[in-house]
Coordinates of C-alpha atoms and ligand atoms in Angstrom, one line a residue:
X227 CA 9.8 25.4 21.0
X228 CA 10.5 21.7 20.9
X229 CA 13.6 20.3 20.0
X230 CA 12.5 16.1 19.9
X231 CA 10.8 16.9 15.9
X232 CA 10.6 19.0 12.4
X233 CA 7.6 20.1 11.3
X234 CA 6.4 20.2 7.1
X235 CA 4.2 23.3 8.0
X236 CA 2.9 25.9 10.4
X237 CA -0.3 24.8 9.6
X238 CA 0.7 20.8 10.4
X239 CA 2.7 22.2 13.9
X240 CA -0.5 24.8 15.3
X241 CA -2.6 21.5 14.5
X242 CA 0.0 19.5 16.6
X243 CA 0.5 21.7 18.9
X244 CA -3.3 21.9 19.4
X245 CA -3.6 18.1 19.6
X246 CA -1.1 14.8 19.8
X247 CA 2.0 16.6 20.7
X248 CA 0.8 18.8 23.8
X249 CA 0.3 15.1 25.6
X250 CA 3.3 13.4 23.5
X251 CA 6.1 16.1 23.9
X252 CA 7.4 15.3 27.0
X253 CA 7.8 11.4 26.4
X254 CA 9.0 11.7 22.6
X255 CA 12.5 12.1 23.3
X256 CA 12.4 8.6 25.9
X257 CA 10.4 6.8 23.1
X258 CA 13.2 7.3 20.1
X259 CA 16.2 6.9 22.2
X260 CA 14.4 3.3 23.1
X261 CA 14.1 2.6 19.8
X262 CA 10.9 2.3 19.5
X263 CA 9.4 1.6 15.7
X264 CA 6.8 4.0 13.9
X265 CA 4.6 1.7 14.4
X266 CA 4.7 2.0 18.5
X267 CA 4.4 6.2 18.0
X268 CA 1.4 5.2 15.3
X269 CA -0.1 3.3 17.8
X270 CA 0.1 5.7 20.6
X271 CA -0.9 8.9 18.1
X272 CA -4.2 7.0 17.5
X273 CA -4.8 7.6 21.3
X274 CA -3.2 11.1 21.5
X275 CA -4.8 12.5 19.1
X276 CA -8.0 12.6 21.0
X277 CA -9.4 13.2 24.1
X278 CA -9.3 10.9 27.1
X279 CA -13.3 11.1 27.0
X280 CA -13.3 10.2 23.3
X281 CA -12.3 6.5 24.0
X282 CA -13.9 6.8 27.7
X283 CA -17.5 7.2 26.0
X284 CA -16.8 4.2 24.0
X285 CA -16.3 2.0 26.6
X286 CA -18.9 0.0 27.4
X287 CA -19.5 -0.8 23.4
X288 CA -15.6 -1.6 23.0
X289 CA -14.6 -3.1 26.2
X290 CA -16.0 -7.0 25.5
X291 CA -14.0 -6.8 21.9
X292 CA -10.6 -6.8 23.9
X293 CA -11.3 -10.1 25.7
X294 CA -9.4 -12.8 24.5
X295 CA -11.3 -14.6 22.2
X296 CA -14.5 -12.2 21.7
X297 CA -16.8 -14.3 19.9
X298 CA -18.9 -11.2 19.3
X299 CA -20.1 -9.9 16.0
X300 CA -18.1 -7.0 14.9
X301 CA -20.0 -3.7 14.3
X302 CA -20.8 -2.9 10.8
X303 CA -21.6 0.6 9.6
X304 CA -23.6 1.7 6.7
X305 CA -21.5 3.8 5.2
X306 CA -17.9 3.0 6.1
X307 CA -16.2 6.0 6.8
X308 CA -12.3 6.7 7.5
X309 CA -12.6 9.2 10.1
X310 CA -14.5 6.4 12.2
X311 CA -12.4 4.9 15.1
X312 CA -14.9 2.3 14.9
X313 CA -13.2 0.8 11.4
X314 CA -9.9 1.4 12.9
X315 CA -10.6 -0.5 15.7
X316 CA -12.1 -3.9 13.6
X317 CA -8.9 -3.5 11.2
X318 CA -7.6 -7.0 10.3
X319 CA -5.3 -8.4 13.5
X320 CA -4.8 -11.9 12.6
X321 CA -5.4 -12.6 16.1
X322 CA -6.3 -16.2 15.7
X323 CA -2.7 -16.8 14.1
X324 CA -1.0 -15.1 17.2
X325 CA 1.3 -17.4 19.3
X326 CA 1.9 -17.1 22.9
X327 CA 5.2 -15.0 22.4
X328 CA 4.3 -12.9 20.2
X329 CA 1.2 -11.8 22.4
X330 CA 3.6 -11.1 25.3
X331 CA 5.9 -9.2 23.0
X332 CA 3.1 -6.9 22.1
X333 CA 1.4 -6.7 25.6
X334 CA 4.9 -5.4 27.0
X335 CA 5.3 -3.2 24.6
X336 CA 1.5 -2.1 25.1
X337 CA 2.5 -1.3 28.6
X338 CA 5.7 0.5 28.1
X339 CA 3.4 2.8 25.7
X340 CA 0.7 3.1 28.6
X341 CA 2.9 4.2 30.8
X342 CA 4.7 7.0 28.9
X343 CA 0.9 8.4 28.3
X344 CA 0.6 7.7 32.2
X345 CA 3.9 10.1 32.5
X346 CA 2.6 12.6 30.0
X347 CA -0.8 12.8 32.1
X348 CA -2.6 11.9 29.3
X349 CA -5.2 10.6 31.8
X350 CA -7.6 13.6 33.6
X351 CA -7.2 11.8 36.8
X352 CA -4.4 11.0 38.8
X353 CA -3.2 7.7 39.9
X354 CA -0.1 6.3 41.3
X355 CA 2.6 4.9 39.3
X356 CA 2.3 1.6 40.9
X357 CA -1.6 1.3 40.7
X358 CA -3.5 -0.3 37.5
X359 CA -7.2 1.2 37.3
X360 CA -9.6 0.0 34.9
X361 CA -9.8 3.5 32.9
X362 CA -6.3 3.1 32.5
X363 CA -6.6 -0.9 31.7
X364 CA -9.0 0.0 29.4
X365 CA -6.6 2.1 27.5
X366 CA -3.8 0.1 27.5
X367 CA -5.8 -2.7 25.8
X368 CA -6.7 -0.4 22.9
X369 CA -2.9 0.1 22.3
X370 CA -2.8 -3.4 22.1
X371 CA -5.0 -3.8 20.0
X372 CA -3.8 -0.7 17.8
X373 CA -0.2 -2.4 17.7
X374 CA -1.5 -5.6 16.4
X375 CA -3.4 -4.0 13.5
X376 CA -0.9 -1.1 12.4
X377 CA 1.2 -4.5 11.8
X378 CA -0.9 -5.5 8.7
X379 CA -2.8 -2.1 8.1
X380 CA 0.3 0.6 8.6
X381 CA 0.9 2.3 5.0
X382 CA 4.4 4.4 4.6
X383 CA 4.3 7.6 3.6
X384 CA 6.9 9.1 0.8
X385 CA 8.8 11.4 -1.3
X386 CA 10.8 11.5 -4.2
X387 CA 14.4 11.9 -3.8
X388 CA 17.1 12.3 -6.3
X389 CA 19.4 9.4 -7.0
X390 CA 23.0 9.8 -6.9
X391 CA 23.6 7.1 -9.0
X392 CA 21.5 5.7 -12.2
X393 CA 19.7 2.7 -11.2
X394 CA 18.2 -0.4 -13.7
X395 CA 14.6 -1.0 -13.1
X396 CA 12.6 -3.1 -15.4
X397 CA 15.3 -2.4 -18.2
X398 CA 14.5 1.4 -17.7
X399 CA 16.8 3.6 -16.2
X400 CA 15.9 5.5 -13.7
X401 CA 17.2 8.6 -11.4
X402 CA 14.6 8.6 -9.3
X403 CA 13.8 7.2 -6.0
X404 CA 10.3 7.4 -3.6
X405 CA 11.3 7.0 -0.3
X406 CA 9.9 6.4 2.8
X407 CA 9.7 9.3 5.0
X408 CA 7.0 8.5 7.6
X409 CA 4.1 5.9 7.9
X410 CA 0.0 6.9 8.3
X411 CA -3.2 4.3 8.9
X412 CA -5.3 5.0 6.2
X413 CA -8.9 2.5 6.9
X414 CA -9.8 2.4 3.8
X415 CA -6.8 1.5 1.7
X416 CA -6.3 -0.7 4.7
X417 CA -9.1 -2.7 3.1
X418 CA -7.5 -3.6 -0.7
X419 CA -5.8 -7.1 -0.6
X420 CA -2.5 -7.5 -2.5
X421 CA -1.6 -8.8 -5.5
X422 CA 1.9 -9.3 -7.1
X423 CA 0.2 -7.6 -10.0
X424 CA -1.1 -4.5 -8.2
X425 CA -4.1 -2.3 -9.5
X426 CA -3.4 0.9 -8.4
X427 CA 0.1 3.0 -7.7
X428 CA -0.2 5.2 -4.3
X429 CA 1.6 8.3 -3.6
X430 CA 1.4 11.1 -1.4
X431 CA 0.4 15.0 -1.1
X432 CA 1.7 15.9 2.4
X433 CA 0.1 13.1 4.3
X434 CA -3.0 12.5 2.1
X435 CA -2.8 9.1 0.2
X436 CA -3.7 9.2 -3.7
X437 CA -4.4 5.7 -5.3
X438 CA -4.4 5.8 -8.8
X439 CA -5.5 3.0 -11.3
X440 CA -2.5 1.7 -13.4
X441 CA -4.4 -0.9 -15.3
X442 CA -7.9 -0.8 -17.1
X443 CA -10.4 -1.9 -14.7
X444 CA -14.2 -2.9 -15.7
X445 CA -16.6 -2.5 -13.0
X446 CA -17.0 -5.3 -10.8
X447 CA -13.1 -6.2 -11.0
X448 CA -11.1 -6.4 -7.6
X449 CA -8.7 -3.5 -7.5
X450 CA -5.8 -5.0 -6.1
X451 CA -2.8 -3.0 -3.8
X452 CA 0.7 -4.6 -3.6
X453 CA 2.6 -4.9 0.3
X454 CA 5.8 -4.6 -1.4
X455 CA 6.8 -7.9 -3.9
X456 CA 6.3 -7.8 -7.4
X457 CA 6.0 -10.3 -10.1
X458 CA 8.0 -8.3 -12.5
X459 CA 11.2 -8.3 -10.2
X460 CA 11.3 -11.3 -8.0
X461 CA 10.3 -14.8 -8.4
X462 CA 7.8 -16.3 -7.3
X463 CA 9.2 -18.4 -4.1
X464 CA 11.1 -14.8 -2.8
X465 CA 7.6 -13.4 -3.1
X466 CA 5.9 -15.8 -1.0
X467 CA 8.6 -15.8 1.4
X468 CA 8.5 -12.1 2.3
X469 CA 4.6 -12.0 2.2
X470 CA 4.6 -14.8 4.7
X471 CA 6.7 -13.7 6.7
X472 CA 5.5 -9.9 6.8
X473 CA 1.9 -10.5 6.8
X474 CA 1.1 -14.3 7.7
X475 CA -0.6 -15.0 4.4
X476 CA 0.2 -17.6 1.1
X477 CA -0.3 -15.2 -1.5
X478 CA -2.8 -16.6 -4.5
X479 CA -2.7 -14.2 -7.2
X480 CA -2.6 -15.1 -10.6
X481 CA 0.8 -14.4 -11.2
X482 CA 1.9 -16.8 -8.4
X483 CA -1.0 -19.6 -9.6
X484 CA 0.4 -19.2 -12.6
X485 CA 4.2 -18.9 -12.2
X486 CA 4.6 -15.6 -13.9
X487 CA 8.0 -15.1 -15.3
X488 CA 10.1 -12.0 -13.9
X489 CA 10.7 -9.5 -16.1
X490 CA 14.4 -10.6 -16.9
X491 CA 12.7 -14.3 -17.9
X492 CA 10.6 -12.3 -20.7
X493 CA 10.7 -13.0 -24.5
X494 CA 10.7 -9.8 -25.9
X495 CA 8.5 -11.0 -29.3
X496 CA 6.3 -13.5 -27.6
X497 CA 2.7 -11.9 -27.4
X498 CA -0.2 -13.5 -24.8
X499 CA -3.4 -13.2 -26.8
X500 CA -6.9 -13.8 -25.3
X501 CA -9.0 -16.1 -27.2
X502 CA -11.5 -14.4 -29.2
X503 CA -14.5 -16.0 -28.2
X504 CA -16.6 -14.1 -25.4
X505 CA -16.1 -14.8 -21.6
X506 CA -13.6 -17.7 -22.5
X507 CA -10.7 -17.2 -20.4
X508 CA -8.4 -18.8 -21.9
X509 CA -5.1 -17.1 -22.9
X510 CA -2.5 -17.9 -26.0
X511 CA 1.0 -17.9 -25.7
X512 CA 2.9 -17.3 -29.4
X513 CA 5.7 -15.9 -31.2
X514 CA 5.1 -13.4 -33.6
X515 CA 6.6 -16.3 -36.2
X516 CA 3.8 -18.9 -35.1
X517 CA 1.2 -19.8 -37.5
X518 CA -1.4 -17.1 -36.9
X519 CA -4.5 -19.4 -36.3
X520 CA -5.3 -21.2 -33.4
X521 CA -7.3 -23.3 -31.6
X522 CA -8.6 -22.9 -28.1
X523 CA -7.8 -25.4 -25.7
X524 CA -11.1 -24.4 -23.6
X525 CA -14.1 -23.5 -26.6
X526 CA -11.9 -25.1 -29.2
X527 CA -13.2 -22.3 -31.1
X528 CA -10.2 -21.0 -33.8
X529 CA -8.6 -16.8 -32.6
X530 CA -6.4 -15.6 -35.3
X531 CA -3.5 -13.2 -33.8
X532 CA -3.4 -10.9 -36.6
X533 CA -6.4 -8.5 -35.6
X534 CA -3.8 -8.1 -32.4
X535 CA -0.8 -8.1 -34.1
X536 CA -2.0 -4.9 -36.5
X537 CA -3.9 -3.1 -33.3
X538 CA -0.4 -3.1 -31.5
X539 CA 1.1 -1.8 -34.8
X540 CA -0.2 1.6 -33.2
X541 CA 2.1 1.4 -30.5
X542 CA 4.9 2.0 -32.6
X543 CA 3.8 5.6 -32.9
X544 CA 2.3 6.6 -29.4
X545 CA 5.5 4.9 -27.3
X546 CA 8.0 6.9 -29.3
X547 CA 6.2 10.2 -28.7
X548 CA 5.6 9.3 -25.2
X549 CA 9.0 9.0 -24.7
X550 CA 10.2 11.9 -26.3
X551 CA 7.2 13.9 -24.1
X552 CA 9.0 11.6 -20.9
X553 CA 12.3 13.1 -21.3
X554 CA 11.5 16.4 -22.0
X555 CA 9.8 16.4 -18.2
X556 CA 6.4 17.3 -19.7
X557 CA 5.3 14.8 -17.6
X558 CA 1.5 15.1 -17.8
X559 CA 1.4 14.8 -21.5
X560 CA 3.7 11.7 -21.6
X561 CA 1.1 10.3 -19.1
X562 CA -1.6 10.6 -21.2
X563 CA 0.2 8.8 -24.4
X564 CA 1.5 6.0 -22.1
X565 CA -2.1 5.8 -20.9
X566 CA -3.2 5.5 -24.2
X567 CA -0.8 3.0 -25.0
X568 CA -1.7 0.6 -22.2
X569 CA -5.1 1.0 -23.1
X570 CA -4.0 -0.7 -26.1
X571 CA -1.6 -3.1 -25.1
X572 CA -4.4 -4.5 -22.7
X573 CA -7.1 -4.4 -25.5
X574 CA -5.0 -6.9 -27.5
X575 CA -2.8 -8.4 -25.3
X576 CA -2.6 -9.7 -21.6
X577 CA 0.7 -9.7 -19.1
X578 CA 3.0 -10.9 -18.4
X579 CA 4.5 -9.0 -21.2
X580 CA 7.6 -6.9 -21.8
X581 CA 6.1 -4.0 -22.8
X582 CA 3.1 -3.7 -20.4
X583 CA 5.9 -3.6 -18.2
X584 CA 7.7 -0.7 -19.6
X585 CA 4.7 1.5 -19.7
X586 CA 2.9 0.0 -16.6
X587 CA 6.6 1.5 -14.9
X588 CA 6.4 5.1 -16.7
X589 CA 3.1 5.5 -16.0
X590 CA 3.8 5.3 -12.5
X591 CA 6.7 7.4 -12.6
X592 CA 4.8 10.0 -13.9
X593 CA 2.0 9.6 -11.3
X594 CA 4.4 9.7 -8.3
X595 CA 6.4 12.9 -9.5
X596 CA 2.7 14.4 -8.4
X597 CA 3.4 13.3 -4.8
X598 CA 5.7 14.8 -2.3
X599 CA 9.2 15.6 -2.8
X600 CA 12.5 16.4 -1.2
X601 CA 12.8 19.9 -1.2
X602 CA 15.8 19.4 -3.7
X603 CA 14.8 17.3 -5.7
X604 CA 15.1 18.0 -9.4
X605 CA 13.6 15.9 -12.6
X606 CA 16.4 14.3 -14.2
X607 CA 15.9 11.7 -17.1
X608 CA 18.1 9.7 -19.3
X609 CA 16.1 8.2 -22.7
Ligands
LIG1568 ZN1 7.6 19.0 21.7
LIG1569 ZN1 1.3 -13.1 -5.5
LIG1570 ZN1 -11.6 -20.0 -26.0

């Protein structure tokens, strides 16, 4: 009996019990009354979960990497694999964009975290508090390292909740809220880059991670995550400000080259039509009123926009039925029409557009209501 956490399962506890909590139990209670964030328990659970010997026969191929300035080539794997410490350990750190204070922050807190596994006798072998060995160095350098990356590579973990009050999101209102709940590494997904028009949606069975696509992708194409800001709901300079300030980087997407609109800045009837020649990128802008021939300002070659404006046509069918599908809760069904839709919307169109939007966002509702959640929760719409 333990009364410092909750359990989801019996299965998740035995497993625990087995494993990271036998060495953490005793320090967990000291760790949250300090404070500490998930990502200092994340970056200790990486080492608690295994075996002093795990990291100890690793040694001698890890132990040059934590140098200061290792100019060594990192170790590339065939198949990458993300049960391998080995692409936990390479994770981006930013290292080279680390200042001097931030470097002691996280080497203090390194040490604090060493010494609560010292207390916990994580270690096979004692030593006095006051003594530093090398085993013990070595350890402490790897949860240094682990703090640095979990910074950038840490993914939260959800679950849908029921919200008391009806909230307005991209015009659609919504009852529903996924909240954070816990956080996991995940070394794969740790590898996608962001964009402020993300690829995929993510949600979560227990503590396994689904990414689903939420826009048609053609092989070769960059699936894209997003670390939080989106182009729909905040402009561009509040995007760049929270991306550079979370994860050190100016973000270049397109819809920050290109100064996407939010959706509140949208025309409703103004339609973004690809040109119709092959591989030219370019991408018209026009009312539904504009003359319906143009010329390309790239291949000069002419695109009429009635071909798209008669293939969207369809949508007026499929959306309304999706809807209706939507707000009885027969959620899987509605998916499938919305999919449908986009499908559409992206054979004739291209976003920024209203209603790419709107299905883009129901889509993904219906995706995340596979996830976890609360144990109360109950589907409640309003169409
Ligand atoms: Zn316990
Ligand atoms: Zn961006
Ligand atoms: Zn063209």
């Amino acid at each position: 009996m333990c009364a410092s956490v909750v359990f989801c399962s019996t299965i998740c506890e035995r497993l625990a019990n087995k494993g990271f909590h036998r060495v953490e139990c005793p320090v967990l209670e000291v760790l949250f009354r300090n404070g500490a964030s998930v990502n200092c328990l994340l970056a200790m659970r990486i080492v608690s979960q295994r075996h002093y010997s795990f990291f100890n026969d690793k040694k001698n191929k890890l132990k040059d990497y934590l140098k200061d300035n290792c100019k060594k080539n990192i170790i590339k794997k065939q198949n990458y694999r993300f049960d391998d410490y080995d692409n936990v350990f390479f994770l981006c750190r930013n290292e080279h964009l680390r200042s001097k204070d931030d470097l002691t922050h996280y080497a203090c807190m390194s040490i604090y975290l060493l010494r609560l596994l010292k207390a916990a006798k994580y270690f096979p072998f004692e030593v006095e508090d006051e003594v530093l060995t090398n085993d013990e160095a070595y350890i402490g350098g790897l949860i240094l390292r682990h703090l640095q990356l979990l910074q950038f590579n840490a993914h939260e973990i959800s679950e849908l909740i029921n919200n008391k009050k009806v909230v307005l999101e991209v015009g659609i209102q919504a009852r529903y809220e996924n909240v954070t709940i816990g956080a996991g590494l995940y070394p794969t997904l740790a590898l996608f880059n962001h964009s402020c028009d993300p690829s995929i949606v993510r949600y979560n069975i227990k503590n396994k991670m689904v990414v689903r696509t939420i826009k048609p992708v053609k092989s070769g194409d960059i699936i894209y995550e997003n670390y939080g800001p989106l182009y729909m709901t905040q402009p561009v300079q509040e995007r760049q400000d929270i991306l550079k300030k979370n994860y050190w980087f100016e973000c270049l997407c397109i819809p920050c080259v290109e100064i996407w609109p939010t959706f509140n800045e949208m025309h409703e009837n103004e339609l973004r039509i690809p040109c119709a020649t092959e591989q030219c990128p370019f991408v018209f802008s026009v009312r539904t009123e504009d003359d319906p021939f143009l010329t390309c300002d790239y291949c000069k070659k002419m695109t009429s926009i009635l071909p798209a404006v008669k293939g969207l046509m369809v949508l007026d069918e499929i959306l309304p039925e999706a809807e209706e599908l939507f707000g009885k809760g027969d959620l899987d069904n509605a998916m499938r029409k919305f999919l449908q839709g986009l499908e559409i919307l992206y054979k004739y169109t291209r976003p920024p557009h209203p209603e790419i939007i709107k299905v883009q966002h129901r889509i993904r509702v219906c995706m995340i209501h596979k996830g976890n959640k609360s144990y109360d929760y109950k589907f409640l719409d309003i169409v």
